[in-house]
Amino acid sequence: MPGPDLDRVAELERGLAALSSVAQIDKEGHVWARWYGSWSKGAVGVINQPVVALFVASYASDNFDIQQVSDFVSLHSRSGGLASYAATDAGTGLSLFELAPTLPFEPESEGLGEAMSVATMAYGMEACATGADLLALTSQTFGWDSHKDQVAKQILAAKGRQDAEILLAQAVGRDIPALMGAMAAATYERIPVLLDGDQAHLAAHLIYLLVGKLPGHILSVRRPSWFTHEVPAVLAQGHDGSVSGVDAALSVRLLKSKIAMTHDLVGILNA
């Protein structure tokens, strides 16, 4: 996978070091500005077109309601729903990606298979075609609560590439490979990525198992307690029940503000 832009890193370090010597340090702002500048191909310190990519999928469950799924998709397609309002308030776009949500996946009795898993990853890559210069990845997976403990347990117990490939073909639904595809494509497109929710973090861990290292262009919105990788988080660890996309939008707004502030202060110092 591509690495950070080392020339930008060096330039940013000089500016941030100079700023630290004359002004009160905003540690979060420095960390986020350094991260964004290291991985973005756009202007340093400027986020022009952030996008929340919301993948919609489903797992089979006793209370699965196909009408609820259809209503969710319809509402968000018309810019309704909490995620849409949060995105508008944060000044970020919201793109909905449907992963056959009316056809729930049953992990105990079926698998996607290798070909479908790869195709789902390829579909997830389309999140990078939104023109985003910051991409927040999240999912609304109906029925997830009925299976999340088992799916997470299997993924976290995996030991390497072979285990990860088996899980992708046999144990996980459409949401996780789609998120993996989006994350992988963003690495090559140099789009910094925010991870929102368990599925996005499990997708990152599967990439780690497949290639031997975690993508460097990611930050957590809220880092789950089980996610042991050293990835900075924008918000404090939260609780179950948060609405998909809302925390992602809030994080985008906070990042934009702090990165712009840090960049402006460095610019004033260098003027």
XYZ file of N, CA and C in Angstrom:
813
model
N 0.842 -1.193 0.000
C 0.000 0.000 0.000
C 0.879 1.245 0.000
N 0.427 2.316 -0.654
C 1.213 3.553 -0.657
C 1.409 4.101 0.749
N 2.519 4.805 0.935
C 2.803 5.402 2.229
C 2.478 6.886 2.241
N 2.768 7.566 3.344
C 2.504 9.002 3.442
C 3.424 9.798 2.530
N 3.030 11.010 2.218
C 3.854 11.928 1.428
C 4.922 12.503 2.350
N 6.145 11.986 2.256
C 7.195 12.352 3.208
C 7.626 13.807 3.063
N 7.569 14.349 1.850
C 7.916 15.764 1.671
C 6.912 16.652 2.397
N 5.648 16.310 2.276
C 4.625 17.069 2.995
C 4.783 16.913 4.500
N 5.103 15.694 4.918
C 5.292 15.450 6.346
C 6.382 16.354 6.893
N 7.509 16.436 6.183
C 8.629 17.262 6.645
C 8.237 18.732 6.705
N 7.517 19.193 5.676
C 7.082 20.594 5.655
C 6.116 20.884 6.797
N 5.185 19.966 7.017
C 4.227 20.134 8.106
C 4.920 20.136 9.462
N 5.876 19.251 9.640
C 6.581 19.166 10.916
C 7.298 20.475 11.227
N 7.897 21.079 10.211
C 8.588 22.360 10.428
C 7.597 23.436 10.846
N 6.464 23.508 10.151
C 5.476 24.519 10.490
C 4.867 24.307 11.861
N 4.558 23.049 12.195
C 3.957 22.757 13.495
C 4.947 22.960 14.632
N 6.222 22.650 14.378
C 7.243 22.872 15.405
C 7.401 24.360 15.685
N 7.395 25.166 14.626
C 7.507 26.614 14.809
C 6.295 27.159 15.549
N 5.110 26.657 15.209
C 3.891 27.101 15.879
C 3.918 26.725 17.356
N 4.410 25.547 17.664
C 4.453 25.079 19.053
C 5.359 25.932 19.919
N 6.331 26.569 19.300
C 7.286 27.362 20.074
C 6.741 28.728 20.465
N 5.670 29.162 19.809
C 5.170 30.516 20.079
C 3.699 30.546 20.499
N 3.011 29.434 20.408
C 1.570 29.431 20.701
C 1.210 28.225 21.558
N 0.085 28.348 22.246
C -0.425 27.221 23.014
C -0.721 26.055 22.075
N -0.303 24.869 22.461
C -0.407 23.716 21.575
C -1.803 23.098 21.644
N -2.413 22.930 20.481
C -3.635 22.139 20.353
C -3.193 20.775 19.830
N -2.974 19.840 20.734
C -2.386 18.558 20.339
C -3.242 17.822 19.319
N -4.559 17.837 19.527
C -5.432 17.159 18.568
C -5.328 17.801 17.193
N -5.362 19.117 17.162
C -5.264 19.820 15.894
C -3.979 19.496 15.165
N -2.872 19.400 15.908
C -1.588 19.071 15.296
C -1.600 17.654 14.736
N -2.115 16.709 15.531
C -2.159 15.310 15.081
C -3.009 15.184 13.827
N -4.167 15.811 13.818
C -5.072 15.677 12.679
C -4.545 16.409 11.453
N -3.945 17.583 11.647
C -3.377 18.316 10.518
C -2.229 17.529 9.895
N -1.399 16.932 10.730
C -0.278 16.125 10.235
C -0.804 14.908 9.471
N -1.806 14.252 10.038
C -2.391 13.075 9.381
C -3.005 13.440 8.038
N -3.820 14.491 8.016
C -4.505 14.841 6.777
C -3.510 15.280 5.705
N -2.557 16.104 6.085
C -1.569 16.560 5.120
C -0.697 15.444 4.587
N -0.477 14.420 5.400
C 0.378 13.307 4.992
C -0.282 12.402 3.961
N -1.597 12.345 3.979
C -2.290 11.368 3.145
C -3.160 11.975 2.057
N -3.414 13.259 2.109
C -4.282 13.891 1.119
C -3.477 14.377 -0.082
N -4.104 14.332 -1.249
C -3.467 14.886 -2.444
C -3.929 16.315 -2.702
N -4.864 16.793 -1.886
C -5.371 18.147 -2.045
C -4.520 19.166 -1.320
N -5.018 20.382 -1.238
C -4.289 21.455 -0.572
C -4.131 21.139 0.909
N -2.942 21.391 1.428
C -2.675 21.128 2.842
C -3.568 22.016 3.702
N -4.242 21.422 4.657
C -5.037 22.199 5.602
C -6.414 22.588 5.121
N -6.802 22.149 3.925
C -8.104 22.541 3.384
C -8.898 21.287 3.007
N -10.053 21.112 3.623
C -10.966 20.018 3.272
C -12.144 20.635 2.542
N -12.218 20.413 1.238
C -13.237 21.060 0.425
C -14.482 20.211 0.207
N -14.298 18.906 0.090
C -15.432 18.065 -0.290
C -15.450 16.767 0.520
N -15.760 16.855 1.807
C -15.885 15.633 2.602
C -17.170 14.891 2.244
N -17.125 13.582 2.341
C -18.290 12.751 2.031
C -18.413 11.644 3.074
N -19.618 11.459 3.585
C -19.935 10.297 4.405
C -20.512 9.234 3.477
N -19.828 8.099 3.378
C -20.305 6.982 2.556
C -21.020 5.994 3.468
N -22.322 5.877 3.291
C -23.161 5.035 4.142
C -23.591 3.793 3.360
N -23.040 2.650 3.741
C -23.383 1.386 3.094
C -24.566 0.745 3.826
N -25.550 0.312 3.072
C -26.765 -0.261 3.656
C -26.829 -1.744 3.304
N -26.844 -2.579 4.342
C -26.865 -4.031 4.159
C -27.786 -4.642 5.205
N -27.873 -5.963 5.219
C -28.712 -6.616 6.227
C -28.242 -8.040 6.489
N -28.464 -8.464 7.728
C -28.270 -9.852 8.156
C -29.639 -10.398 8.572
N -29.812 -11.684 8.379
C -31.069 -12.309 8.784
C -31.230 -12.240 10.297
N -32.431 -11.934 10.739
C -32.728 -11.894 12.174
C -34.217 -12.134 12.365
N -34.595 -12.479 13.585
C -35.998 -12.785 13.873
C -36.909 -11.584 13.645
N -36.369 -10.391 13.858
C -37.203 -9.195 13.726
C -36.909 -8.414 12.445
N -36.327 -9.077 11.449
C -36.039 -8.389 10.192
C -37.332 -7.910 9.550
N -37.340 -6.652 9.152
C -38.537 -6.028 8.581
C -38.151 -5.381 7.259
N -38.548 -5.996 6.166
C -38.160 -5.492 4.858
C -38.709 -4.091 4.604
N -39.861 -3.770 5.180
C -40.429 -2.440 5.007
C -39.566 -1.391 5.696
N -39.019 -1.739 6.848
C -38.128 -0.822 7.555
C -36.897 -0.506 6.710
N -36.374 -1.525 6.054
C -35.212 -1.327 5.185
C -35.575 -0.411 4.020
N -36.686 -0.699 3.373
C -37.114 0.110 2.229
C -37.369 1.552 2.634
N -37.980 1.743 3.792
C -38.253 3.098 4.273
C -36.957 3.850 4.555
N -35.973 3.162 5.122
C -34.690 3.803 5.420
C -34.025 4.284 4.132
N -33.972 3.413 3.140
C -33.339 3.773 1.869
C -34.092 4.917 1.208
N -35.414 4.833 1.191
C -36.225 5.871 0.567
C -36.044 7.213 1.262
N -36.040 7.196 2.578
C -35.911 8.429 3.350
C -34.575 9.106 3.089
N -33.491 8.332 3.130
C -32.173 8.927 2.941
C -31.913 9.294 1.482
N -32.566 8.617 0.570
C -32.450 8.992 -0.838
C -33.094 10.346 -1.102
N -34.018 10.730 -0.224
C -34.683 12.035 -0.337
C -34.126 13.040 0.673
N -32.894 12.766 1.131
C -32.188 13.660 2.071
C -32.901 13.774 3.406
N -33.655 12.748 3.777
C -34.250 12.703 5.102
C -33.427 11.813 6.010
N -33.865 11.644 7.223
C -33.146 10.784 8.153
C -32.080 11.536 8.929
N -31.724 11.011 10.078
C -30.772 11.689 10.958
C -29.407 11.856 10.315
N -28.943 10.830 9.599
C -27.628 10.933 8.967
C -27.601 12.055 7.938
N -28.687 12.207 7.197
C -28.760 13.279 6.199
C -28.744 14.652 6.859
N -29.512 14.804 7.929
C -29.530 16.087 8.633
C -28.164 16.397 9.231
N -27.529 15.385 9.825
C -26.209 15.592 10.425
C -25.188 15.970 9.363
N -25.259 15.330 8.200
C -24.325 15.639 7.125
C -24.519 17.065 6.620
N -25.764 17.462 6.433
C -26.044 18.829 5.986
C -25.537 19.844 6.994
N -25.782 19.579 8.273
C -25.339 20.488 9.329
C -23.821 20.582 9.384
N -23.139 19.486 9.067
C -21.675 19.461 9.130
C -21.027 19.957 7.849
N -21.821 20.225 6.830
C -21.259 20.683 5.565
C -20.569 19.575 4.794
N -21.081 18.368 4.911
C -20.492 17.231 4.205
C -21.537 16.546 3.343
N -21.081 15.917 2.282
C -21.989 15.151 1.457
C -22.317 13.816 2.101
N -23.408 13.212 1.667
C -23.793 11.877 2.120
C -24.137 11.048 0.892
N -23.407 9.953 0.712
C -23.668 9.050 -0.409
C -24.119 7.704 0.126
N -25.236 7.221 -0.398
C -25.822 5.957 0.041
C -25.443 4.862 -0.954
N -24.953 3.737 -0.432
C -24.585 2.601 -1.274
C -25.370 1.375 -0.797
N -26.264 0.896 -1.643
C -27.118 -0.232 -1.269
C -26.429 -1.558 -1.588
N -26.382 -2.434 -0.595
C -25.775 -3.755 -0.738
C -26.865 -4.820 -0.611
N -27.811 -4.762 -1.542
C -28.961 -5.685 -1.528
C -29.551 -5.812 -0.128
N -29.924 -4.698 0.502
C -30.368 -4.760 1.898
C -31.684 -5.495 2.106
N -32.481 -5.666 1.048
C -33.739 -6.398 1.210
C -33.543 -7.911 1.098
N -32.294 -8.329 0.886
C -31.960 -9.757 0.839
C -30.993 -10.050 1.981
N -31.504 -10.313 3.173
C -30.631 -10.455 4.342
C -29.676 -11.640 4.230
N -28.458 -11.419 4.709
C -27.412 -12.439 4.686
C -27.487 -13.280 5.953
N -27.338 -14.584 5.807
C -27.388 -15.507 6.940
C -26.014 -16.150 7.115
N -25.177 -15.629 8.018
C -23.808 -16.127 8.136
C -23.703 -17.559 8.629
N -24.715 -18.058 9.333
C -24.632 -19.417 9.852
C -24.901 -20.479 8.784
N -25.490 -20.098 7.675
C -25.877 -21.122 6.701
C -25.390 -20.856 5.282
N -24.770 -19.736 5.049
C -24.318 -19.436 3.699
C -23.110 -18.515 3.759
N -22.434 -18.406 2.644
C -21.325 -17.478 2.532
C -21.431 -16.737 1.219
N -20.771 -15.601 1.125
C -20.795 -14.862 -0.127
C -20.074 -15.619 -1.232
N -19.048 -16.376 -0.850
C -18.196 -17.003 -1.849
C -17.118 -16.029 -2.285
N -16.039 -16.572 -2.799
C -14.898 -15.722 -3.153
C -15.241 -14.710 -4.232
N -15.928 -15.147 -5.285
C -16.229 -14.252 -6.403
C -17.128 -13.098 -5.971
N -18.176 -13.399 -5.201
C -19.081 -12.344 -4.757
C -18.402 -11.416 -3.765
N -17.541 -11.952 -2.926
C -16.804 -11.114 -1.981
C -15.935 -10.109 -2.721
N -15.236 -10.575 -3.752
C -14.388 -9.682 -4.550
C -15.241 -8.647 -5.281
N -16.371 -9.080 -5.830
C -17.256 -8.149 -6.533
C -17.805 -7.089 -5.586
N -18.093 -7.485 -4.354
C -18.600 -6.534 -3.364
C -17.526 -5.526 -2.987
N -16.281 -5.982 -2.867
C -15.178 -5.044 -2.636
C -15.087 -4.036 -3.774
N -15.210 -4.527 -5.000
C -15.130 -3.638 -6.160
C -16.242 -2.595 -6.131
N -17.436 -3.016 -5.728
C -18.535 -2.058 -5.612
C -18.225 -1.014 -4.543
N -17.648 -1.446 -3.434
C -17.292 -0.504 -2.379
C -16.316 0.556 -2.843
N -15.477 0.212 -3.811
C -14.496 1.174 -4.320
C -15.156 2.394 -4.948
N -16.423 2.243 -5.336
C -17.117 3.368 -5.963
C -17.297 4.543 -5.007
N -17.133 4.302 -3.720
C -17.212 5.408 -2.763
C -16.145 6.453 -3.049
N -15.059 6.034 -3.691
C -13.977 6.974 -4.002
C -14.255 7.761 -5.275
N -15.344 7.444 -5.958
C -15.711 8.173 -7.172
C -16.618 9.354 -6.874
N -16.802 9.667 -5.606
C -17.683 10.766 -5.209
C -16.990 12.121 -5.273
N -15.681 12.132 -5.544
C -14.931 13.382 -5.541
C -14.502 13.824 -4.162
N -14.597 12.938 -3.189
C -14.281 13.291 -1.800
C -12.792 13.553 -1.610
N -12.483 14.534 -0.750
C -11.103 14.690 -0.293
C -10.973 14.290 1.180
N -12.061 13.854 1.772
C -12.101 13.194 3.075
C -13.307 12.270 3.045
N -13.095 10.997 3.360
C -14.156 10.004 3.231
C -14.419 9.357 4.582
N -15.651 9.467 5.057
C -16.057 8.800 6.296
C -16.849 7.554 5.923
N -16.370 6.398 6.357
C -16.989 5.126 5.994
C -17.799 4.576 7.158
N -19.048 4.246 6.883
C -19.915 3.688 7.914
C -20.959 2.800 7.253
N -21.731 2.098 8.067
C -22.761 1.228 7.499
C -23.996 1.208 8.385
N -25.117 1.024 7.736
C -26.371 0.724 8.421
C -26.704 -0.713 8.056
N -26.439 -1.623 8.980
C -26.630 -3.043 8.704
C -27.781 -3.567 9.553
N -28.918 -3.757 8.940
C -30.089 -4.266 9.650
C -29.828 -5.713 10.078
N -30.192 -6.021 11.327
C -29.974 -7.361 11.849
C -28.578 -7.610 12.376
N -27.722 -6.600 12.339
C -26.331 -6.768 12.772
C -26.231 -7.177 14.236
N -27.079 -6.633 15.065
C -26.985 -6.924 16.501
C -27.136 -8.412 16.806
N -27.844 -9.135 15.954
C -28.047 -10.566 16.188
C -26.803 -11.397 15.874
N -25.866 -10.812 15.150
C -24.713 -11.589 14.686
C -23.365 -10.955 15.017
N -23.369 -9.727 15.509
C -22.105 -9.003 15.625
C -21.102 -9.680 16.548
N -21.563 -10.258 17.642
C -20.626 -10.888 18.577
C -19.898 -12.061 17.921
N -20.642 -12.882 17.205
C -20.045 -14.047 16.559
C -19.120 -13.637 15.420
N -19.561 -12.699 14.589
C -18.740 -12.256 13.462
C -17.455 -11.604 13.964
N -17.580 -10.725 14.949
C -16.398 -10.057 15.495
C -15.446 -11.064 16.131
N -15.999 -12.032 16.850
C -15.164 -13.055 17.495
C -14.354 -13.824 16.462
N -14.980 -14.191 15.357
C -14.278 -14.931 14.313
C -13.177 -14.091 13.671
N -13.481 -12.841 13.396
C -12.491 -11.981 12.744
C -11.313 -11.710 13.668
N -11.592 -11.431 14.923
C -10.517 -11.105 15.861
C -9.686 -12.331 16.228
N -10.233 -13.523 16.032
C -9.478 -14.751 16.309
C -8.632 -15.187 15.116
N -8.863 -14.601 13.960
C -8.116 -14.976 12.754
C -6.638 -14.632 12.909
N -5.795 -15.443 12.271
C -4.352 -15.308 12.478
C -3.586 -14.741 11.285
N -4.180 -14.702 10.141
C -3.428 -14.222 8.995
C -4.254 -14.209 7.734
N -3.566 -14.121 6.596
C -4.211 -13.948 5.306
C -5.188 -15.082 4.980
N -4.763 -16.320 5.193
C -5.621 -17.448 4.838
C -6.920 -17.433 5.635
N -6.810 -17.172 6.931
C -8.017 -17.088 7.762
C -8.935 -15.970 7.276
N -8.336 -14.822 6.936
C -9.132 -13.684 6.474
C -9.872 -14.014 5.183
N -9.210 -14.683 4.259
C -9.842 -15.039 2.993
C -11.007 -16.005 3.210
N -10.833 -16.947 4.129
C -11.916 -17.894 4.432
C -13.117 -17.166 5.029
N -12.852 -16.249 5.954
C -13.938 -15.499 6.584
C -14.691 -14.653 5.569
N -13.975 -14.015 4.662
C -14.627 -13.180 3.657
C -15.528 -14.013 2.751
N -15.126 -15.226 2.467
C -15.911 -16.081 1.582
C -17.052 -16.784 2.300
N -16.906 -17.011 3.615
C -17.846 -17.899 4.292
C -18.625 -17.285 5.454
N -18.124 -16.203 6.056
C -18.692 -15.797 7.349
C -19.228 -14.378 7.428
N -18.805 -13.486 6.560
C -19.235 -12.090 6.697
C -20.195 -11.721 5.575
N -21.043 -10.737 5.859
C -22.005 -10.270 4.885
C -21.404 -9.287 3.902
N -22.264 -8.503 3.273
C -21.813 -7.624 2.202
C -21.203 -6.323 2.708
N -21.536 -5.945 3.945
C -21.081 -4.652 4.440
C -19.569 -4.585 4.606
N -18.977 -5.599 5.223
C -17.548 -5.548 5.547
C -16.665 -5.567 4.298
N -16.870 -6.466 3.320
C -16.035 -6.381 2.120
C -16.224 -5.088 1.338
N -17.428 -4.531 1.329
C -17.628 -3.248 0.643
C -16.825 -2.142 1.314
N -16.827 -2.133 2.637
C -16.034 -1.151 3.377
C -14.546 -1.360 3.136
N -14.114 -2.606 3.035
C -12.713 -2.896 2.725
C -12.335 -2.349 1.356
N -13.213 -2.546 0.382
C -12.935 -2.045 -0.956
C -12.807 -0.538 -0.991
N -13.713 0.142 -0.289
C -13.650 1.603 -0.228
C -12.363 2.068 0.431
N -11.986 1.396 1.514
C -10.782 1.763 2.257
C -9.528 1.554 1.410
N -9.472 0.419 0.714
C -8.308 0.116 -0.111
C -8.179 1.101 -1.268
N -9.292 1.385 -1.931
C -9.247 2.330 -3.046
C -8.828 3.714 -2.582
N -9.300 4.117 -1.411
C -8.945 5.435 -0.883
C -7.449 5.556 -0.625
N -6.803 4.441 -0.289
C -5.354 4.472 -0.095
C -4.658 4.907 -1.371
N -5.044 4.316 -2.484
C -4.388 4.613 -3.758
C -4.833 5.953 -4.331
N -6.045 6.372 -4.006
C -6.523 7.674 -4.462
C -6.068 8.801 -3.543
N -5.387 8.455 -2.463
C -4.910 9.413 -1.464
C -6.075 10.235 -0.904
N -7.042 9.509 -0.396
C -8.182 10.123 0.280
C -8.145 9.680 1.740
N -7.908 10.579 2.680
C -7.943 10.203 4.098
C -9.326 9.672 4.482
N -9.344 8.706 5.392
C -10.571 7.979 5.713
C -10.844 7.990 7.211
N -12.115 8.210 7.562
C -12.598 8.052 8.931
C -13.395 6.756 9.024
N -13.170 6.002 10.087
C -13.902 4.756 10.309
C -14.971 4.975 11.363
N -16.216 4.673 11.013
C -17.329 4.863 11.937
C -18.084 3.549 12.105
N -18.043 2.982 13.304
C -18.810 1.781 13.590
C -17.981 0.504 13.586
N -18.562 -0.542 14.163
C -17.860 -1.822 14.284
C -17.456 -2.398 12.935
N -18.364 -2.347 11.964
C -18.070 -2.986 10.684
C -16.880 -2.333 9.993
N -16.782 -1.016 10.051
C -15.657 -0.328 9.421
C -14.341 -0.711 10.094
N -14.360 -0.839 11.410
C -13.138 -1.224 12.124
C -12.795 -2.694 11.884
N -13.790 -3.560 11.783
C -13.528 -4.956 11.442
C -12.969 -5.067 10.024
N -13.458 -4.232 9.123
C -12.927 -4.212 7.760
C -11.453 -3.815 7.761
N -11.101 -2.820 8.571
C -9.702 -2.400 8.669
C -8.834 -3.527 9.217
N -9.358 -4.249 10.200
C -8.584 -5.357 10.781
C -8.392 -6.477 9.761
N -9.382 -6.733 8.931
C -9.230 -7.749 7.893
C -8.179 -7.335 6.868
N -8.124 -6.060 6.533
C -7.057 -5.586 5.645
C -5.698 -5.826 6.289
N -5.622 -5.557 7.580
C -4.379 -5.822 8.315
C -3.987 -7.298 8.202
N -4.938 -8.188 8.329
C -4.644 -9.617 8.222
C -4.218 -9.997 6.807
N -4.803 -9.362 5.813
C -4.516 -9.708 4.423
C -3.154 -9.210 3.958
N -2.774 -8.006 4.351
C -1.540 -7.403 3.815
C -0.437 -7.252 4.851
N -0.750 -7.517 6.110
C 0.286 -7.480 7.135
C 0.486 -6.148 7.804
N -0.297 -5.146 7.420
C -0.214 -3.857 8.093
C -1.528 -3.118 7.938
N -1.759 -2.205 8.860
C -2.986 -1.423 8.832
C -2.806 -0.236 7.885
N -3.822 0.124 7.124
C -3.709 1.325 6.288
C -3.369 2.546 7.135
N -2.454 3.360 6.656
C -2.028 4.518 7.442
C -2.925 5.725 7.291
N -3.854 5.683 6.330
C -4.661 6.865 6.019
C -5.969 6.902 6.796
N -6.085 6.122 7.879
C -7.351 6.034 8.602
C -7.274 6.656 9.991
N -8.404 7.211 10.415
C -8.649 7.622 11.795
C -9.958 6.982 12.244
N -10.086 6.748 13.526
C -11.357 6.283 14.079
C -12.244 7.475 14.420
N -13.536 7.334 14.182
C -14.485 8.293 14.730
C -14.576 8.058 16.238
N -14.962 6.865 16.606
C -14.885 6.395 17.999
C -14.227 5.017 17.956
N -13.076 4.880 18.582
C -12.367 3.607 18.512
C -13.000 2.594 19.460
N -13.467 1.443 18.952
C -14.035 0.415 19.833
C -12.983 -0.106 20.813
N -13.422 -0.557 21.961
C -12.485 -1.027 22.986
C -11.686 -2.231 22.514
N -12.262 -3.038 21.633
C -11.569 -4.238 21.148
C -10.586 -3.938 20.024
N -10.623 -2.744 19.470
C -9.752 -2.387 18.344
C -8.409 -1.932 18.912
N -7.437 -2.823 18.908
C -6.176 -2.588 19.614
C -5.117 -1.900 18.768
N -5.410 -1.636 17.511
C -4.442 -0.946 16.665
C -4.289 0.508 17.118
N -3.085 1.027 16.954
C -2.798 2.396 17.383
C -3.298 3.390 16.335
N -4.558 3.700 16.410
C -5.178 4.650 15.487
C -5.836 5.751 16.305
N -5.483 7.016 16.064
C -6.123 8.106 16.817
C -7.630 8.137 16.581
N -8.359 8.602 17.574
C -9.812 8.725 17.472
C -10.211 10.190 17.580
N -11.233 10.563 16.833
C -11.715 11.943 16.860
C -12.588 12.174 18.088
N -13.462 11.226 18.388
C -14.368 11.333 19.526
C -14.019 10.276 20.569
N -14.479 10.490 21.787
C -14.238 9.523 22.856
C -15.007 8.238 22.582
N -14.568 7.158 23.204
C -15.289 5.899 23.060
C -16.738 6.097 23.469
N -17.621 5.583 22.635
C -19.038 5.833 22.869
C -19.760 4.621 23.396
N -21.001 4.512 23.033
C -21.862 3.444 23.516
C -22.644 2.882 22.347
N -23.174 1.695 22.508
C -24.000 1.104 21.461
C -25.263 1.941 21.261
N -25.761 1.921 20.045
C -27.014 2.605 19.780
C -26.868 3.923 19.045
N -25.641 4.335 18.725
C -25.474 5.569 17.973
C -26.007 5.373 16.556
N -26.519 6.431 15.966
C -27.122 6.360 14.640
C -26.028 6.392 13.582
N -26.078 5.453 12.646
C -25.056 5.362 11.611
C -24.944 6.671 10.840
N -23.729 7.170 10.730
C -23.466 8.369 9.952
C -23.463 9.650 10.745
N -24.137 9.681 11.885
C -24.229 10.919 12.663
C -22.884 11.267 13.291
N -22.269 10.317 13.981
C -20.954 10.573 14.568
C -19.918 10.879 13.493
N -20.046 10.219 12.347
C -19.118 10.480 11.246
C -19.214 11.932 10.791
N -20.440 12.422 10.638
C -20.631 13.809 10.217
C -20.103 14.791 11.258
N -20.358 14.507 12.536
C -19.835 15.362 13.601
C -18.312 15.395 13.578
N -17.703 14.252 13.330
C -16.245 14.178 13.282
C -15.685 14.967 12.109
N -16.368 14.903 10.977
C -15.931 15.681 9.817
C -15.923 17.166 10.144
N -16.990 17.630 10.774
C -17.067 19.055 11.122
C -15.936 19.454 12.066
N -15.667 18.617 13.063
C -14.602 18.916 14.020
C -13.236 18.898 13.350
N -12.999 17.915 12.499
C -11.726 17.837 11.780
C -11.514 19.057 10.892
N -12.534 19.409 10.126
C -12.418 20.570 9.242
C -12.026 21.807 10.023
N -12.683 22.027 11.142
C -12.437 23.221 11.942
C -11.022 23.239 12.509
N -10.609 22.141 13.120
C -9.302 22.121 13.781
C -8.150 22.114 12.785
N -8.304 21.393 11.684
C -7.245 21.372 10.675
C -7.095 22.742 10.035
N -8.223 23.389 9.712
C -8.162 24.727 9.127
C -7.549 25.727 10.098
N -7.924 25.638 11.369
C -7.375 26.549 12.372
C -5.864 26.380 12.496
N -5.412 25.141 12.573
C -3.977 24.879 12.697
C -3.231 25.380 11.472
N -3.772 25.120 10.297
C -3.129 25.568 9.059
C -3.068 27.084 8.986
N -4.148 27.750 9.382
C -4.168 29.214 9.350
C -3.138 29.806 10.306
N -2.999 29.216 11.483
C -2.016 29.715 12.446
C -0.595 29.549 11.930
N -0.323 28.417 11.290
C 1.001 28.216 10.686
C 1.228 29.245 9.586
N 0.190 29.518 8.793
C 0.315 30.509 7.731
C 0.589 31.902 8.260
N -0.089 32.279 9.348
C 0.146 33.595 9.961
C 1.575 33.695 10.469
N 2.063 32.624 11.067
C 3.424 32.612 11.600
C 4.456 32.768 10.492
N 4.168 32.175 9.332
C 5.127 32.205 8.224
C 4.979 33.438 7.347
N 3.960 34.252 7.614
C 3.717 35.427 6.760
C 4.811 36.483 6.930
